[in-house]
PDB file of C-alpha atoms in Angstrom:
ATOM      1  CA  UNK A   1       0.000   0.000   0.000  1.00 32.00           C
ATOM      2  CA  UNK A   2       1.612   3.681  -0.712  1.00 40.00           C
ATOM      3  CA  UNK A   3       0.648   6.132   1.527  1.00 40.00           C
ATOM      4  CA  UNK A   4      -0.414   8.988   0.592  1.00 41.00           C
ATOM      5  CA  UNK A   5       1.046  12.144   2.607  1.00 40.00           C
ATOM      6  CA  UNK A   6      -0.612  15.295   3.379  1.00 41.00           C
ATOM      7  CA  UNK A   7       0.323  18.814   5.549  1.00 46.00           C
ATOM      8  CA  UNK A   8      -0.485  18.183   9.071  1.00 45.00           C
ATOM      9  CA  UNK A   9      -3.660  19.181  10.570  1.00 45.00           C
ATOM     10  CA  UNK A  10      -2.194  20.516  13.576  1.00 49.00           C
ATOM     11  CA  UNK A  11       1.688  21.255  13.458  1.00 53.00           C
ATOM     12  CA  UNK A  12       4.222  18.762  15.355  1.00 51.00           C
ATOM     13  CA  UNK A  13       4.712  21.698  18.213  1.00 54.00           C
ATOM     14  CA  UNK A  14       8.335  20.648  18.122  1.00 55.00           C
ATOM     15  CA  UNK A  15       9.939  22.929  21.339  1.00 54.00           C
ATOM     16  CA  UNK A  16      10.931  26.251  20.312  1.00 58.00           C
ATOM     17  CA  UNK A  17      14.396  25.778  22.926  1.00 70.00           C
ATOM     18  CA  UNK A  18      16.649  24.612  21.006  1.00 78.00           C
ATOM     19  CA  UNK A  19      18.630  23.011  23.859  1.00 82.00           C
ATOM     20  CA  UNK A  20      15.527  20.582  24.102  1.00 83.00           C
ATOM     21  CA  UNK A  21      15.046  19.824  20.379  1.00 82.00           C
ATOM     22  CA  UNK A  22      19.119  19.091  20.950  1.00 87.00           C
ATOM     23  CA  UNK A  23      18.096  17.036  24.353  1.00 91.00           C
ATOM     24  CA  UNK A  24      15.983  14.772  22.226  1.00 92.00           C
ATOM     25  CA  UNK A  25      19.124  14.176  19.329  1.00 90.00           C
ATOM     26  CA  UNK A  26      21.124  13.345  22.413  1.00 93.00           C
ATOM     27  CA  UNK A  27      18.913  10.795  23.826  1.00 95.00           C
ATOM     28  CA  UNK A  28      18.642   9.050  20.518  1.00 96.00           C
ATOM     29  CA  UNK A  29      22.390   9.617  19.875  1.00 96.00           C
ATOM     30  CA  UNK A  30      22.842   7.202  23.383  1.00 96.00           C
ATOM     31  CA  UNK A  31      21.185   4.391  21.871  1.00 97.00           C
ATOM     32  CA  UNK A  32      21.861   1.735  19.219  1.00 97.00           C
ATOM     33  CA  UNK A  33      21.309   2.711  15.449  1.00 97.00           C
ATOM     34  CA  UNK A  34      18.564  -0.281  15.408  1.00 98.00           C
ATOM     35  CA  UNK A  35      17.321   0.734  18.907  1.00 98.00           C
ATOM     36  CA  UNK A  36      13.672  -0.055  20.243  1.00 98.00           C
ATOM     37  CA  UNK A  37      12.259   3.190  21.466  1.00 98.00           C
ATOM     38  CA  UNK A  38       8.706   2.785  23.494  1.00 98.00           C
ATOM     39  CA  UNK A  39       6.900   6.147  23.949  1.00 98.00           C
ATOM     40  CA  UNK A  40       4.411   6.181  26.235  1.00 97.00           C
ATOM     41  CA  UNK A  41       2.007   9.067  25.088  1.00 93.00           C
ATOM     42  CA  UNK A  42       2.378  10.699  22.075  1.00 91.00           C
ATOM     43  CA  UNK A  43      -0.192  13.107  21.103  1.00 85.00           C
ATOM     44  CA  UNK A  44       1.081  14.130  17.605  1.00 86.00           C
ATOM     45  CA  UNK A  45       4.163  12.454  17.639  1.00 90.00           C
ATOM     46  CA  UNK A  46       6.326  15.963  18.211  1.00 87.00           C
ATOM     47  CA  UNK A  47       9.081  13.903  20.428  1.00 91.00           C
ATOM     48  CA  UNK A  48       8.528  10.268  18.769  1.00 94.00           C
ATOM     49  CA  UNK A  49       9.531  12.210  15.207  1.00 91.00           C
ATOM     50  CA  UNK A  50      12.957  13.079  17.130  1.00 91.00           C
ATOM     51  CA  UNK A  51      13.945   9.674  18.436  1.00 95.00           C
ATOM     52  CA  UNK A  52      14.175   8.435  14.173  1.00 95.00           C
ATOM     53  CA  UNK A  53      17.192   7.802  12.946  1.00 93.00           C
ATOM     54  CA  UNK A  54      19.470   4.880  11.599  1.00 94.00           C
ATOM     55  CA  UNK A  55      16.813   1.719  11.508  1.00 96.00           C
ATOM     56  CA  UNK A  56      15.575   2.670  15.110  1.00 98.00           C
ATOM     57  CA  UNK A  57      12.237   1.454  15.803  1.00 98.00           C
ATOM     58  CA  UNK A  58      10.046   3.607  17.319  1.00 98.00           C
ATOM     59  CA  UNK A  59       6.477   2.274  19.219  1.00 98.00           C
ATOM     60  CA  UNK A  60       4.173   5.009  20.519  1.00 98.00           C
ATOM     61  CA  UNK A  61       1.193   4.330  22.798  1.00 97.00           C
ATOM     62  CA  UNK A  62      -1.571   6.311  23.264  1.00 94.00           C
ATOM     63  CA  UNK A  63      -4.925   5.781  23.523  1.00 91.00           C
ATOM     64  CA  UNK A  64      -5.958   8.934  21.153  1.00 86.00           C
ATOM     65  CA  UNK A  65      -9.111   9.328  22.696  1.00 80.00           C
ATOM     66  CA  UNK A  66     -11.246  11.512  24.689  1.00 65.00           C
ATOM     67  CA  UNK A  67     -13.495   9.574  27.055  1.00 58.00           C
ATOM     68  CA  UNK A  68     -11.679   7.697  30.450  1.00 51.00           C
ATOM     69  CA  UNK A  69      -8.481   9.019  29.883  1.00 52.00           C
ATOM     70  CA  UNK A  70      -7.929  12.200  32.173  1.00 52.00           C
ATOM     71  CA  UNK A  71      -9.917  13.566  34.901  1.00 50.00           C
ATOM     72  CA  UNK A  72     -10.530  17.203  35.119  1.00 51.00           C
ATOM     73  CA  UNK A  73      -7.854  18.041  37.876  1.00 51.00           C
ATOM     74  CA  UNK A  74      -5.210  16.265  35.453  1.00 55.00           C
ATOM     75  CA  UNK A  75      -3.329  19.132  33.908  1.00 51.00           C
ATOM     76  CA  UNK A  76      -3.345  17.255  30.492  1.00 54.00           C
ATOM     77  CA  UNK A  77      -7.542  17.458  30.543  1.00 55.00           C
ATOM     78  CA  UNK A  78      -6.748  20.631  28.888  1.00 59.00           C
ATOM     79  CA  UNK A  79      -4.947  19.196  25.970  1.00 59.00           C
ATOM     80  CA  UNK A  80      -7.788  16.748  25.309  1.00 60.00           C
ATOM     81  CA  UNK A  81     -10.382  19.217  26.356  1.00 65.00           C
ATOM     82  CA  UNK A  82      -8.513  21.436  23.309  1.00 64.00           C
ATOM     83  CA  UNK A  83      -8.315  18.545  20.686  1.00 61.00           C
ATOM     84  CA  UNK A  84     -12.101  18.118  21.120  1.00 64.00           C
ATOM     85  CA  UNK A  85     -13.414  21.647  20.884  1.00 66.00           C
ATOM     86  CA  UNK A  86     -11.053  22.859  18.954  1.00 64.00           C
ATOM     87  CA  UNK A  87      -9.423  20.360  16.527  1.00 61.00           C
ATOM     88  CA  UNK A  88     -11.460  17.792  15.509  1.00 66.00           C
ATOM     89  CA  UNK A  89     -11.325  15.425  17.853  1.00 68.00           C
ATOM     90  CA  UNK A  90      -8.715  12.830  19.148  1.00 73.00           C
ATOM     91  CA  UNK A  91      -8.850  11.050  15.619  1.00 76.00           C
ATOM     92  CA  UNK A  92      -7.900  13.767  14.151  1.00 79.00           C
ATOM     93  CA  UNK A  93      -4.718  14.029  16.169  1.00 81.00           C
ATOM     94  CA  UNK A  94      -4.393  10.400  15.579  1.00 89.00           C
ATOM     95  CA  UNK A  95      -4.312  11.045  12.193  1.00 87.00           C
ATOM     96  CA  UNK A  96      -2.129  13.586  12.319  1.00 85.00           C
ATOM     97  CA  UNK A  97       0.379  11.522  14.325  1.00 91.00           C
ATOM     98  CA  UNK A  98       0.899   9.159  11.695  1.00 92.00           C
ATOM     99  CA  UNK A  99       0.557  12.146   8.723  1.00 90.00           C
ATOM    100  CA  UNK A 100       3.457  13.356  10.872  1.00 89.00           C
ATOM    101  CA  UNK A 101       5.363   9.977  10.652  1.00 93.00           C
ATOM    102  CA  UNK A 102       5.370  10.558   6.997  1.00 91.00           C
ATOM    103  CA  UNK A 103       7.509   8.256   4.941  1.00 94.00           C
ATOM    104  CA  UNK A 104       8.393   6.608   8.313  1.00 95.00           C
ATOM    105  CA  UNK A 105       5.009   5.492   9.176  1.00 95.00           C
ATOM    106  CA  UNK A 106       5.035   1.569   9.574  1.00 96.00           C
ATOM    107  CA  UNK A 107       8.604   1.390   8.556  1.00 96.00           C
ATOM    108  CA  UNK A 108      10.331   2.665  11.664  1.00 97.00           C
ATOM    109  CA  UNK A 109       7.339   4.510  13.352  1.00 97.00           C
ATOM    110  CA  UNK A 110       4.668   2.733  15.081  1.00 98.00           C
ATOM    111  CA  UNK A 111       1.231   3.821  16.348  1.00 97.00           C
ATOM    112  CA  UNK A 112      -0.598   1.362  19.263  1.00 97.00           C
ATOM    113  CA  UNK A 113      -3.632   2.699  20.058  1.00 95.00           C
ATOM    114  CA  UNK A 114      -4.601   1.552  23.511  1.00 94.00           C
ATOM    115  CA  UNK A 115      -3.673   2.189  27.256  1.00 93.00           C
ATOM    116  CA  UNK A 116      -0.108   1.503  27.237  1.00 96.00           C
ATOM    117  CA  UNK A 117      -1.616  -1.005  31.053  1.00 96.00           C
ATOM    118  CA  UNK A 118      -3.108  -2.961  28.581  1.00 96.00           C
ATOM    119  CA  UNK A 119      -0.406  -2.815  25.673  1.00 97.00           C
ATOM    120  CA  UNK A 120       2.545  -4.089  28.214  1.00 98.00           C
ATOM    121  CA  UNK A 121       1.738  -7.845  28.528  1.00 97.00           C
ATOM    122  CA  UNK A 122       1.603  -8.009  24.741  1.00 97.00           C
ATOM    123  CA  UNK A 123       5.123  -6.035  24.107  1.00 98.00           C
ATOM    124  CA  UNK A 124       7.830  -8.431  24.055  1.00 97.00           C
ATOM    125  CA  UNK A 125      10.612  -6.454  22.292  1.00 98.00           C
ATOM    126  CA  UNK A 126      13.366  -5.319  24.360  1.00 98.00           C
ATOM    127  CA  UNK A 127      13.463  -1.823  24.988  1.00 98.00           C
ATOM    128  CA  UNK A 128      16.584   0.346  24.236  1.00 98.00           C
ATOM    129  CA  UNK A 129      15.190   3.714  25.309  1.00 98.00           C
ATOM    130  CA  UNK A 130      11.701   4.399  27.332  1.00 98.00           C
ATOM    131  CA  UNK A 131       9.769   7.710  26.990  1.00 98.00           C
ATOM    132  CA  UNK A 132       7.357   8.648  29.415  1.00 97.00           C
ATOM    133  CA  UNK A 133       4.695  11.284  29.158  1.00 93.00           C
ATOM    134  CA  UNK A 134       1.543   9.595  29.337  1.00 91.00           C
ATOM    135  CA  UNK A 135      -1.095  10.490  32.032  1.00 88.00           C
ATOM    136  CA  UNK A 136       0.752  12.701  34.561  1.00 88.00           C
ATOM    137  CA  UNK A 137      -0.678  11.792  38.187  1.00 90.00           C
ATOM    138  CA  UNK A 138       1.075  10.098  40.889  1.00 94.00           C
ATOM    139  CA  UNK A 139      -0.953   6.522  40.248  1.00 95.00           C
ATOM    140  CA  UNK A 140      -0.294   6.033  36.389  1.00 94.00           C
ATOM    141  CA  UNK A 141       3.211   7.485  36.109  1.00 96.00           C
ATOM    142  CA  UNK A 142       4.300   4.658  39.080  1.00 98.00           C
ATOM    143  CA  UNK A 143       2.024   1.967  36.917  1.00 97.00           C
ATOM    144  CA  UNK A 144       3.753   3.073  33.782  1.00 98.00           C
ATOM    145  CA  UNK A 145       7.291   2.485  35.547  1.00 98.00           C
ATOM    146  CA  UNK A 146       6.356  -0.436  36.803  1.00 98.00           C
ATOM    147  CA  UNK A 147       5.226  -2.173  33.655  1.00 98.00           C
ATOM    148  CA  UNK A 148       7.639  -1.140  31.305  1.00 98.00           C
ATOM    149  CA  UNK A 149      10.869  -0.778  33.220  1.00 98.00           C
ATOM    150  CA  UNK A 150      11.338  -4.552  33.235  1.00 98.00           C
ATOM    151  CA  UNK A 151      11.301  -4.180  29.239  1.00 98.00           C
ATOM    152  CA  UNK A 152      14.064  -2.324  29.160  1.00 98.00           C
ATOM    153  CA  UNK A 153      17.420  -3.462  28.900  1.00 98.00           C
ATOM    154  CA  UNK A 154      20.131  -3.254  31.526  1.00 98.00           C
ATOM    155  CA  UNK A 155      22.312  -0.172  30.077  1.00 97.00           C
ATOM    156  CA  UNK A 156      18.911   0.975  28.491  1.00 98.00           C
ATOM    157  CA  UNK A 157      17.317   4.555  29.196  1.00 98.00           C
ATOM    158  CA  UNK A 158      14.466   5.793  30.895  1.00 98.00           C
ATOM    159  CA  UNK A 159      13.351   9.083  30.373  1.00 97.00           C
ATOM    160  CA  UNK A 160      10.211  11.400  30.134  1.00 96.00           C
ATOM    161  CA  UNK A 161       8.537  14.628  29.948  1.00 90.00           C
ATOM    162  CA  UNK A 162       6.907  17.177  32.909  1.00 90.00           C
ATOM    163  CA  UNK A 163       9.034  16.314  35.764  1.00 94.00           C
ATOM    164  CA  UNK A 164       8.265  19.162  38.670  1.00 85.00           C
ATOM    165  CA  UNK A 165       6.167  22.492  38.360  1.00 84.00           C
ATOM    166  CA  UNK A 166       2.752  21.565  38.069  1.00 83.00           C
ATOM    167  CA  UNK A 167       2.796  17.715  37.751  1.00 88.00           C
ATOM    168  CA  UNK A 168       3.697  16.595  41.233  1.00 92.00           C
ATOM    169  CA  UNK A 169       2.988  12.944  40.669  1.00 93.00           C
ATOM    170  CA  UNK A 170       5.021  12.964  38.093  1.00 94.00           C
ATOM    171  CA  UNK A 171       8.016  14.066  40.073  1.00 96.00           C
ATOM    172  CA  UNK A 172       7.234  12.018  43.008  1.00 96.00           C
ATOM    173  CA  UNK A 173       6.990   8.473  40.972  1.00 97.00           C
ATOM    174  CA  UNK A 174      10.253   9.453  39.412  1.00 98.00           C
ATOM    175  CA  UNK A 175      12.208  10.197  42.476  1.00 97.00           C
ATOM    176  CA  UNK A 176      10.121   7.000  44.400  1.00 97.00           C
ATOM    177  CA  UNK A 177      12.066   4.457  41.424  1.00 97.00           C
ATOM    178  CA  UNK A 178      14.760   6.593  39.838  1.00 97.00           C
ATOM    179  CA  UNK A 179      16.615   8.735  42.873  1.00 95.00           C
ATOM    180  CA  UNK A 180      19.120   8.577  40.770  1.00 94.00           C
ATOM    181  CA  UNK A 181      17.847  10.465  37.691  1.00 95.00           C
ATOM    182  CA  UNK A 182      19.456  13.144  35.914  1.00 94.00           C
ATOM    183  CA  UNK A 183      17.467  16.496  35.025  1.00 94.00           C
ATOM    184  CA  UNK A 184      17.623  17.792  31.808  1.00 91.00           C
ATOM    185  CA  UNK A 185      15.977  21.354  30.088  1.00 88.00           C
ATOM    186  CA  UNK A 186      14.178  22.190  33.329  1.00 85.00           C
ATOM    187  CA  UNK A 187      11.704  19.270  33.310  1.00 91.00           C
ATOM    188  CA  UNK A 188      13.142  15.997  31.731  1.00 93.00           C
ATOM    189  CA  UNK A 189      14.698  13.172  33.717  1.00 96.00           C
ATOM    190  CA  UNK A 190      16.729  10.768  32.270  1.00 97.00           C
ATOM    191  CA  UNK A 191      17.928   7.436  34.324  1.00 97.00           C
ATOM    192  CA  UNK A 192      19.921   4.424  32.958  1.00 97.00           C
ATOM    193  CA  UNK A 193      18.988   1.246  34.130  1.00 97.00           C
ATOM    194  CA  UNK A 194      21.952  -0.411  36.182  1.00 93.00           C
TER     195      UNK A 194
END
């Protein structure tokens, strides 16, 4: 099947710093050119687009929907809240995620749709670097860490997005499993796993 591309409906909103756009190179740089990247949460694929490169394989989960997946004092409500009102819905960033893959879509980026708790006993592949920025309370951040870190290889990363200011349980899972983290561009931790 050729795939057809077309302009993104809603732009990758890449960071305008260009010491994180440089933070993202870096972390892919500290993997394996034919490294499995997991992503938990992707929204329009803005960071998964900067982990490609070599024949790296890059899996991003996220559920792309509205209903069940944030509650109204999560701080990301407001991103869903705005996809719904204001661009079409959570297909439509779906859609735009893999528009955004482009020429990589299915060849070294891959969309699972589904609650990365329910994606993890099917995942199998070992994981060179983990990304996560799913949903941001205390609960699912330490459920996210505890069903992926296992996947990853010893001498593998673990990294993610919102660590501190306004997502507490984001920073408290991290420094719960990782004390050992390193902080990166104000808000992004990065551990390797010993």
């Amino acid at each position: 099947f050729p795939v057809t591309i077309h302009e993104p409906l809603i732009e990758l909103n890449l960071p305008h710093d260009p010491r994180q756009l440089q933070f993202f190179r870096n972390l892919r740089d500290l993997t394996p050119t034919d490294a499995i990247v997991v992503e938990i949460g992707s929204y329009v694929g803005a960071i998964a687009n900067q982990f490609v490169g070599g024949n790296r394989k890059v899996f991003s989960i996220d559920p792309w929907q509205e209903e069940g997946v944030y509650s109204k004092d999560d701080h990301q409500y407001t991103l869903i809240e705005d996809a719904v009102k204001n661009r079409g819905g959570m297909n439509t960033i779906y859609e735009t995620w893999m528009i955004n893959a482009g020429q990589d879509l299915f060849i070294n980026m891959f969309p699972i749709k589904g609650f990365s708790q329910n994606i993890a006993p099917f995942f199998h592949l070992p994981i060179d670097l983990l990304y996560i920025d799913g949903c941001h309370n205390y609960e699912s951040v330490v459920r996210d860490i505890q069903l992926w870190e296992p996947k990853v290889k010893v001498g593998g990363i673990i990294a993610g997005d919102d660590y501190g200011g306004d997502f507490v349980g984001v920073k408290q899972a991290v420094d719960q499993f990782f004390p050992q983290r390193e902080i990166h561009c104000g808000n992004q931790f990065v551990y390797r796993k010993a």
